[in-house]
């Protein structure tokens, strides 16, 4: 059975289909299990209230969510995220969903699945069937991906948009004809930034730094489509800028006021950038008041089968670290290898972008003194980027040490079972 997994295409296709079915069923099961009729937390309550208010007043959204939660629903004094993409999408989901919160949640769930198809088609097109199957199995039960589909919350939009951004960036690096991909890069990030302000201190400057480093290599040759992309990004902010001009840039003044408020409590604190590794594990980023004690209590004493889940909770960290160390060991020793040179070089560039992202994000967060050091959901726009080392790890092992890929397949399958046990 073990030997069959990698060599048998039919078996890989069956596993892929099973992963799709399980992933969809699990998401709808969790959705039905968590039907509550109204948003559960304060931030989501404000966002739902503002959505209904936009519709009632027939007002086109030009601004996003509050940068800090106000004390009352009708408080308009606090600064908002520039750009109305989040509320525009929320309004569409709300209207399609029958003008109810649960209906909007259902549309959000379906939308998250549909957008992710772009990512999986890309993996299928550019990588092996083995990589496609393993990634599909891992993603089908990924706790962050599931949560993003289950709840409407502004940071979840950048996570879902990352399913588009990573394939576009890869294709920009992979193809000789880069025009369309160069055009798309910045508009995708512009929409992400309209959902969470943190993108201005992480993924956006990281891409700019990355392109500057690659100036002689290919950025200079593609400056026109990149400039077109920047112009399109500007157009997505045009309604916001027009509104600000008409109102004497009131919202921008509030943002600057918020920055001054933060500066008065400036603390040099690195962001929680380790989150990019957590995204590939079974750790959902929960807040543990009592640390390890809370983690242990969540897996032991409730259900004997949770012990099995806890084993894979630990193994998910081990697997993610092994893939990360393995990929960067090859990167720095110049031993990266897959079955295709262009694929290898493109993955190498993505791993380099991964490093640029880490360094740039730490630098910008510390320089700007972002409150809280940047919590995990601040980095959701890098969600799929965290899986690049795993993609390379699978591709390299499959090509150079094929007998070991069987164990990765078995791990992915058992991990899926472990998550199902815990969530049902």
Short mmCIF file of C-alpha atoms in Angstrom, two decimals:
data_model
loop_
_atom_site.label_atom_id
_atom_site.label_comp_id
_atom_site.label_asym_id
_atom_site.label_seq_id
_atom_site.Cartn_x
_atom_site.Cartn_y
_atom_site.Cartn_z
CA UNK A 1 0.00 0.00 0.00
CA UNK A 2 2.79 2.43 0.93
CA UNK A 3 4.66 1.83 -2.32
CA UNK A 4 1.48 2.34 -4.31
CA UNK A 5 0.75 5.84 -3.04
CA UNK A 6 3.30 7.75 -5.11
CA UNK A 7 3.43 5.55 -8.18
CA UNK A 8 -0.28 5.02 -8.65
CA UNK A 9 -1.88 8.05 -10.31
CA UNK A 10 -5.36 6.66 -9.84
CA UNK A 11 -4.78 6.37 -6.11
CA UNK A 12 -3.50 9.96 -5.94
CA UNK A 13 -6.57 11.15 -7.84
CA UNK A 14 -8.84 9.22 -5.45
CA UNK A 15 -7.03 10.77 -2.46
CA UNK A 16 -7.40 14.23 -4.00
CA UNK A 17 -11.11 13.78 -4.62
CA UNK A 18 -11.53 12.45 -1.07
CA UNK A 19 -9.68 15.48 0.32
CA UNK A 20 -11.94 17.86 -1.62
CA UNK A 21 -15.10 16.13 -0.42
CA UNK A 22 -13.89 15.93 3.18
CA UNK A 23 -12.75 19.56 3.14
CA UNK A 24 -16.09 20.81 1.83
CA UNK A 25 -18.18 18.59 4.12
CA UNK A 26 -16.09 19.60 7.15
CA UNK A 27 -16.56 23.28 6.37
CA UNK A 28 -20.32 22.99 6.00
CA UNK A 29 -20.50 20.84 9.14
CA UNK A 30 -18.64 23.50 11.15
CA UNK A 31 -20.79 26.21 9.58
CA UNK A 32 -24.00 24.45 10.64
CA UNK A 33 -22.55 23.74 14.07
CA UNK A 34 -21.74 27.41 14.66
CA UNK A 35 -24.95 29.07 13.43
CA UNK A 36 -25.63 31.81 15.96
CA UNK A 37 -27.79 34.35 14.12
CA UNK A 38 -25.54 37.32 14.82
CA UNK A 39 -21.82 38.12 14.89
CA UNK A 40 -20.12 36.57 17.96
CA UNK A 41 -17.43 39.14 18.76
CA UNK A 42 -17.33 42.91 19.12
CA UNK A 43 -15.30 43.63 15.97
CA UNK A 44 -17.60 41.48 13.83
CA UNK A 45 -20.65 43.13 15.39
CA UNK A 46 -19.39 46.57 14.38
CA UNK A 47 -18.61 45.36 10.88
CA UNK A 48 -22.08 43.83 10.45
CA UNK A 49 -23.70 47.00 11.80
CA UNK A 50 -21.73 49.17 9.36
CA UNK A 51 -22.67 46.86 6.47
CA UNK A 52 -26.37 47.22 7.21
CA UNK A 53 -25.92 50.97 7.68
CA UNK A 54 -24.32 51.34 4.24
CA UNK A 55 -27.24 49.50 2.64
CA UNK A 56 -29.91 51.37 4.60
CA UNK A 57 -28.39 54.74 3.72
CA UNK A 58 -27.67 53.61 0.13
CA UNK A 59 -24.08 54.73 0.64
CA UNK A 60 -21.19 53.38 -1.44
CA UNK A 61 -18.38 52.26 0.90
CA UNK A 62 -15.21 54.34 0.57
CA UNK A 63 -13.57 53.44 3.88
CA UNK A 64 -12.92 50.19 5.67
CA UNK A 65 -13.09 49.03 9.27
CA UNK A 66 -12.03 51.06 12.30
CA UNK A 67 -8.33 50.98 13.16
CA UNK A 68 -9.37 50.72 16.80
CA UNK A 69 -12.79 49.62 18.02
CA UNK A 70 -15.03 52.56 19.03
CA UNK A 71 -17.03 52.63 22.24
CA UNK A 72 -20.42 52.91 20.53
CA UNK A 73 -21.85 51.75 17.19
CA UNK A 74 -22.52 55.28 15.93
CA UNK A 75 -19.11 56.64 16.90
CA UNK A 76 -17.51 57.96 13.71
CA UNK A 77 -14.58 59.71 15.37
CA UNK A 78 -12.08 56.85 15.09
CA UNK A 79 -9.78 56.37 12.12
CA UNK A 80 -10.68 53.87 9.42
CA UNK A 81 -8.74 51.75 6.96
CA UNK A 82 -8.54 53.62 3.60
CA UNK A 83 -10.57 52.06 0.78
CA UNK A 84 -13.96 50.40 0.77
CA UNK A 85 -13.21 46.92 -0.66
CA UNK A 86 -14.00 45.04 2.56
CA UNK A 87 -17.46 46.59 3.00
CA UNK A 88 -18.19 46.41 -0.72
CA UNK A 89 -17.57 42.65 -0.69
CA UNK A 90 -19.46 42.28 2.60
CA UNK A 91 -22.48 44.10 1.14
CA UNK A 92 -22.49 41.78 -1.90
CA UNK A 93 -22.33 38.70 0.34
CA UNK A 94 -25.06 40.12 2.55
CA UNK A 95 -27.41 40.82 -0.37
CA UNK A 96 -26.78 37.46 -2.05
CA UNK A 97 -27.25 35.78 1.32
CA UNK A 98 -30.79 37.06 1.73
CA UNK A 99 -29.85 40.08 3.85
CA UNK A 100 -29.03 38.03 6.93
CA UNK A 101 -25.77 37.51 8.79
CA UNK A 102 -25.93 33.73 8.42
CA UNK A 103 -26.68 34.06 4.72
CA UNK A 104 -23.63 36.30 4.31
CA UNK A 105 -21.55 33.74 6.23
CA UNK A 106 -22.70 31.01 3.86
CA UNK A 107 -21.78 33.08 0.80
CA UNK A 108 -18.42 33.82 2.44
CA UNK A 109 -17.83 30.10 2.93
CA UNK A 110 -18.62 29.31 -0.71
CA UNK A 111 -16.52 32.25 -1.92
CA UNK A 112 -13.48 31.09 0.06
CA UNK A 113 -13.71 27.66 -1.56
CA UNK A 114 -14.14 29.08 -5.07
CA UNK A 115 -11.18 31.47 -4.76
CA UNK A 116 -8.93 28.69 -3.42
CA UNK A 117 -9.58 26.73 -6.62
CA UNK A 118 -7.24 29.18 -8.40
CA UNK A 119 -4.46 28.15 -6.02
CA UNK A 120 -5.05 24.43 -6.42
CA UNK A 121 -5.32 24.63 -10.21
CA UNK A 122 -1.99 26.47 -10.19
CA UNK A 123 -0.37 23.75 -8.06
CA UNK A 124 -1.77 21.08 -10.36
CA UNK A 125 -0.51 22.92 -13.44
CA UNK A 126 3.00 23.76 -12.21
CA UNK A 127 3.87 20.90 -9.88
CA UNK A 128 3.52 17.13 -9.66
CA UNK A 129 0.30 15.26 -9.00
CA UNK A 130 1.92 14.09 -5.75
CA UNK A 131 2.49 17.68 -4.58
CA UNK A 132 -1.03 18.61 -5.64
CA UNK A 133 -2.54 15.71 -3.69
CA UNK A 134 -0.53 16.31 -0.51
CA UNK A 135 -1.19 20.05 -0.55
CA UNK A 136 -4.88 19.43 -1.13
CA UNK A 137 -5.00 17.04 1.84
CA UNK A 138 -3.15 19.48 4.09
CA UNK A 139 -5.22 22.48 3.03
CA UNK A 140 -8.53 20.62 3.28
CA UNK A 141 -8.21 20.64 7.09
CA UNK A 142 -6.02 23.71 7.63
CA UNK A 143 -7.47 25.47 10.66
CA UNK A 144 -6.79 29.01 9.36
CA UNK A 145 -8.34 28.30 5.97
CA UNK A 146 -11.40 26.74 7.60
CA UNK A 147 -11.83 29.68 9.97
CA UNK A 148 -11.49 32.22 7.17
CA UNK A 149 -14.42 30.61 5.38
CA UNK A 150 -16.50 30.19 8.52
CA UNK A 151 -16.38 33.76 9.80
CA UNK A 152 -16.66 37.15 8.11
CA UNK A 153 -13.82 39.15 9.60
CA UNK A 154 -11.73 41.75 7.80
CA UNK A 155 -8.28 40.01 8.19
CA UNK A 156 -9.72 36.89 6.55
CA UNK A 157 -10.00 38.66 3.19
CA UNK A 158 -6.21 39.04 2.82
CA UNK A 159 -5.85 35.34 3.67
CA UNK A 160 -8.23 34.38 0.87
CA UNK A 161 -6.59 36.85 -1.54
CA UNK A 162 -3.25 35.16 -0.82
CA UNK A 163 -4.60 32.17 -2.79
CA UNK A 164 -4.43 34.48 -5.83
CA UNK A 165 -1.32 36.49 -5.01
CA UNK A 166 1.13 33.59 -4.65
CA UNK A 167 0.27 31.97 -8.03
CA UNK A 168 0.48 35.40 -9.72
CA UNK A 169 3.89 36.09 -8.14
CA UNK A 170 5.14 32.64 -9.13
CA UNK A 171 3.94 33.07 -12.70
CA UNK A 172 5.63 36.47 -12.82
CA UNK A 173 8.89 34.74 -11.86
CA UNK A 174 8.28 31.65 -14.01
CA UNK A 175 7.16 33.09 -17.35
CA UNK A 176 9.19 34.94 -19.95
CA UNK A 177 6.09 36.94 -20.86
CA UNK A 178 5.27 38.60 -17.55
CA UNK A 179 2.98 41.45 -18.59
CA UNK A 180 -0.37 40.32 -17.17
CA UNK A 181 1.19 39.00 -13.96
CA UNK A 182 3.17 42.20 -13.44
CA UNK A 183 -0.04 44.19 -13.84
CA UNK A 184 -1.91 42.07 -11.26
CA UNK A 185 0.64 42.05 -8.42
CA UNK A 186 -0.05 45.42 -6.81
CA UNK A 187 -3.85 45.55 -7.33
CA UNK A 188 -4.23 42.29 -5.39
CA UNK A 189 -2.24 43.76 -2.51
CA UNK A 190 -4.16 47.03 -2.75
CA UNK A 191 -7.39 45.13 -2.08
CA UNK A 192 -5.73 43.25 0.77
CA UNK A 193 -4.63 46.55 2.31
CA UNK A 194 -8.21 47.84 2.16
CA UNK A 195 -9.16 44.95 4.43
CA UNK A 196 -6.38 45.35 6.99
CA UNK A 197 -3.99 48.28 7.39
CA UNK A 198 -1.12 45.98 8.42
CA UNK A 199 -0.46 45.18 4.76
CA UNK A 200 1.14 48.61 4.37
CA UNK A 201 3.84 47.49 6.79
CA UNK A 202 4.34 43.91 5.58
CA UNK A 203 3.48 42.42 2.20
CA UNK A 204 3.40 45.67 0.19
CA UNK A 205 6.83 47.04 1.21
CA UNK A 206 8.20 43.50 0.94
CA UNK A 207 7.14 43.29 -2.70
CA UNK A 208 8.62 46.73 -3.38
CA UNK A 209 11.95 45.76 -1.79
CA UNK A 210 11.92 42.46 -3.67
CA UNK A 211 11.37 44.20 -7.02
CA UNK A 212 14.08 46.76 -6.26
CA UNK A 213 16.57 43.97 -5.53
CA UNK A 214 15.61 42.39 -8.85
CA UNK A 215 15.85 45.71 -10.72
CA UNK A 216 18.60 44.71 -13.14
CA UNK A 217 17.38 41.14 -13.43
CA UNK A 218 13.87 41.84 -14.69
CA UNK A 219 12.07 44.64 -12.82
CA UNK A 220 13.50 47.27 -15.16
CA UNK A 221 12.24 45.33 -18.19
CA UNK A 222 8.74 45.09 -16.71
CA UNK A 223 8.45 48.58 -15.28
CA UNK A 224 5.58 49.50 -17.63
CA UNK A 225 3.18 46.69 -16.61
CA UNK A 226 4.22 47.14 -12.96
CA UNK A 227 3.46 50.86 -13.29
CA UNK A 228 0.08 50.02 -14.83
CA UNK A 229 -0.58 47.78 -11.83
CA UNK A 230 0.30 50.61 -9.44
CA UNK A 231 -2.04 52.93 -11.37
CA UNK A 232 -4.88 50.38 -11.15
CA UNK A 233 -4.18 50.12 -7.43
CA UNK A 234 -4.51 53.89 -7.22
CA UNK A 235 -7.86 53.70 -9.00
CA UNK A 236 -9.20 51.31 -6.34
CA UNK A 237 -8.54 54.11 -3.84
CA UNK A 238 -10.00 56.85 -6.04
CA UNK A 239 -13.49 56.89 -4.40
CA UNK A 240 -11.77 57.19 -1.01
CA UNK A 241 -9.49 60.02 -2.18
CA UNK A 242 -12.38 61.92 -3.79
CA UNK A 243 -14.38 61.62 -0.58
CA UNK A 244 -11.38 62.79 1.45
CA UNK A 245 -10.86 65.77 -0.83
CA UNK A 246 -14.50 66.75 -0.42
CA UNK A 247 -14.22 66.45 3.37
CA UNK A 248 -10.85 68.20 3.76
CA UNK A 249 -9.02 64.88 4.30
CA UNK A 250 -10.74 64.32 7.62
CA UNK A 251 -10.16 60.54 7.68
CA UNK A 252 -6.48 60.89 6.81
CA UNK A 253 -6.13 63.36 9.69
CA UNK A 254 -7.64 60.76 12.01
CA UNK A 255 -5.16 58.16 10.77
CA UNK A 256 -2.27 60.55 11.44
CA UNK A 257 -3.78 61.27 14.84
CA UNK A 258 -3.90 57.56 15.56
CA UNK A 259 -0.23 57.31 14.54
CA UNK A 260 0.66 60.15 16.93
CA UNK A 261 -1.21 58.34 19.69
CA UNK A 262 0.80 55.18 19.06
CA UNK A 263 4.06 57.12 18.82
CA UNK A 264 3.52 58.51 22.31
CA UNK A 265 3.67 54.91 23.58
CA UNK A 266 6.42 53.83 21.20
CA UNK A 267 8.01 50.51 22.07
CA UNK A 268 10.61 48.73 19.95
CA UNK A 269 8.89 45.37 19.69
CA UNK A 270 9.35 42.82 16.89
CA UNK A 271 6.13 41.57 15.28
CA UNK A 272 4.82 38.05 15.79
CA UNK A 273 6.26 37.09 12.42
CA UNK A 274 6.63 33.47 13.53
CA UNK A 275 2.94 33.27 12.61
CA UNK A 276 3.92 32.50 9.02
CA UNK A 277 5.17 29.14 10.31
CA UNK A 278 2.06 28.58 12.45
CA UNK A 279 -0.13 28.95 9.37
CA UNK A 280 1.20 25.60 8.09
CA UNK A 281 0.55 23.76 11.38
CA UNK A 282 -2.48 22.60 13.38
CA UNK A 283 -2.11 25.50 15.83
CA UNK A 284 -5.00 27.87 15.29
CA UNK A 285 -3.32 30.84 16.96
CA UNK A 286 -5.51 30.58 20.07
CA UNK A 287 -4.72 32.68 23.11
CA UNK A 288 -3.53 30.49 25.95
CA UNK A 289 -3.68 32.27 29.30
CA UNK A 290 -1.90 29.45 31.11
CA UNK A 291 0.41 28.51 28.25
CA UNK A 292 1.21 24.83 27.86
CA UNK A 293 -1.35 23.90 30.53
CA UNK A 294 -4.22 25.21 28.38
CA UNK A 295 -2.90 23.39 25.31
CA UNK A 296 -2.69 20.09 27.20
CA UNK A 297 -6.16 20.56 28.72
CA UNK A 298 -7.70 21.16 25.28
CA UNK A 299 -6.52 17.73 24.09
CA UNK A 300 -6.61 15.52 27.20
CA UNK A 301 -9.53 14.62 29.44
CA UNK A 302 -12.33 15.43 27.00
CA UNK A 303 -12.16 12.64 24.46
CA UNK A 304 -9.69 9.72 24.41
CA UNK A 305 -9.33 10.13 20.63
CA UNK A 306 -8.00 13.67 21.15
CA UNK A 307 -4.70 12.09 22.21
CA UNK A 308 -4.29 11.04 18.58
CA UNK A 309 -5.05 14.61 17.51
CA UNK A 310 -2.49 15.98 19.96
CA UNK A 311 0.19 13.73 18.48
CA UNK A 312 -0.42 15.29 15.09
CA UNK A 313 -0.62 18.74 16.65
CA UNK A 314 3.02 18.20 17.66
CA UNK A 315 3.93 16.46 14.39
CA UNK A 316 2.56 19.38 12.38
CA UNK A 317 5.19 21.63 13.98
CA UNK A 318 7.92 19.08 13.34
CA UNK A 319 6.88 18.67 9.71
CA UNK A 320 6.71 22.44 9.12
CA UNK A 321 10.15 22.98 10.69
CA UNK A 322 11.75 20.11 8.77
CA UNK A 323 10.38 21.48 5.48
CA UNK A 324 11.52 25.02 6.33
CA UNK A 325 15.05 23.98 7.39
CA UNK A 326 15.38 21.56 4.47
CA UNK A 327 14.33 24.18 1.89
CA UNK A 328 16.63 26.89 3.21
CA UNK A 329 19.54 24.51 3.66
CA UNK A 330 19.28 23.79 -0.07
CA UNK A 331 18.74 27.48 -0.79
CA UNK A 332 21.90 28.66 0.98
CA UNK A 333 24.07 25.76 -0.18
CA UNK A 334 22.84 26.22 -3.75
CA UNK A 335 21.60 22.63 -3.93
CA UNK A 336 17.97 23.31 -4.83
CA UNK A 337 16.74 20.68 -7.25
CA UNK A 338 13.46 19.55 -8.80
CA UNK A 339 12.59 17.81 -12.06
CA UNK A 340 12.54 21.15 -13.93
CA UNK A 341 15.11 23.96 -13.88
CA UNK A 342 12.58 26.73 -14.45
CA UNK A 343 10.44 25.38 -11.61
CA UNK A 344 13.52 25.17 -9.37
CA UNK A 345 14.56 28.75 -10.13
CA UNK A 346 11.04 30.07 -9.54
CA UNK A 347 10.79 28.29 -6.19
CA UNK A 348 14.21 29.68 -5.31
CA UNK A 349 12.93 33.19 -5.98
CA UNK A 350 9.82 32.54 -3.87
CA UNK A 351 12.01 31.36 -0.99
CA UNK A 352 14.01 34.56 -1.40
CA UNK A 353 10.79 36.59 -1.31
CA UNK A 354 9.88 34.68 1.87
CA UNK A 355 13.13 35.97 3.45
CA UNK A 356 12.59 39.50 2.16
CA UNK A 357 9.10 39.42 3.63
CA UNK A 358 10.37 38.38 7.07
CA UNK A 359 13.16 40.99 7.16
CA UNK A 360 11.09 43.84 5.67
CA UNK A 361 8.13 43.19 7.94
CA UNK A 362 10.26 43.14 11.09
CA UNK A 363 12.02 46.33 10.00
CA UNK A 364 8.85 48.27 9.11
CA UNK A 365 6.95 47.15 12.21
CA UNK A 366 9.77 48.10 14.56
CA UNK A 367 10.47 51.42 12.83
CA UNK A 368 6.77 52.35 12.86
CA UNK A 369 6.17 51.00 16.36
CA UNK A 370 3.00 49.08 15.49
CA UNK A 371 0.88 48.41 18.58
CA UNK A 372 0.94 44.86 19.87
CA UNK A 373 3.97 43.96 17.79
CA UNK A 374 1.75 42.73 14.97
CA UNK A 375 -0.53 39.88 16.01
CA UNK A 376 -0.91 36.69 13.90
CA UNK A 377 -3.95 37.86 11.94
CA UNK A 378 -1.95 40.91 10.83
CA UNK A 379 0.02 38.57 8.56
CA UNK A 380 -2.79 36.64 6.88
CA UNK A 381 -1.79 38.08 3.49
CA UNK A 382 1.29 35.81 3.70
CA UNK A 383 -0.76 32.69 4.43
CA UNK A 384 0.05 30.75 1.23
CA UNK A 385 3.63 32.07 1.21
CA UNK A 386 4.24 29.99 4.34
CA UNK A 387 3.63 26.83 2.31
CA UNK A 388 6.42 27.52 -0.22
CA UNK A 389 9.05 25.55 1.77
CA UNK A 390 6.62 22.63 1.97
CA UNK A 391 5.98 22.74 -1.77
CA UNK A 392 9.72 22.68 -2.46
CA UNK A 393 10.27 19.95 0.15
CA UNK A 394 7.71 17.68 -1.51
CA UNK A 395 8.97 18.40 -5.03
CA UNK A 396 12.59 17.75 -4.09
CA UNK A 397 11.91 14.58 -2.10
CA UNK A 398 9.70 13.21 -4.86
CA UNK A 399 12.48 13.77 -7.42
CA UNK A 400 15.60 12.85 -5.42
CA UNK A 401 14.35 10.44 -2.72
CA UNK A 402 11.01 9.12 -3.98
CA UNK A 403 10.70 6.32 -1.42
CA UNK A 404 10.42 8.91 1.40
CA UNK A 405 7.52 10.74 -0.20
CA UNK A 406 5.29 7.86 0.86
CA UNK A 407 5.76 8.82 4.50
CA UNK A 408 4.74 12.40 3.75
CA UNK A 409 1.57 11.10 2.07
CA UNK A 410 0.76 8.93 5.07
CA UNK A 411 1.44 11.84 7.46
CA UNK A 412 -0.92 14.08 5.47
CA UNK A 413 -3.66 11.43 5.50
CA UNK A 414 -3.38 10.69 9.23
CA UNK A 415 -3.21 14.41 9.98
CA UNK A 416 -6.46 14.93 8.10
CA UNK A 417 -8.09 12.20 10.19
CA UNK A 418 -6.72 13.79 13.37
CA UNK A 419 -8.27 17.17 12.54
CA UNK A 420 -11.59 15.57 11.61
CA UNK A 421 -11.70 13.79 14.99
CA UNK A 422 -11.06 17.05 16.82
CA UNK A 423 -13.50 19.21 14.88
CA UNK A 424 -16.49 16.84 14.72
#
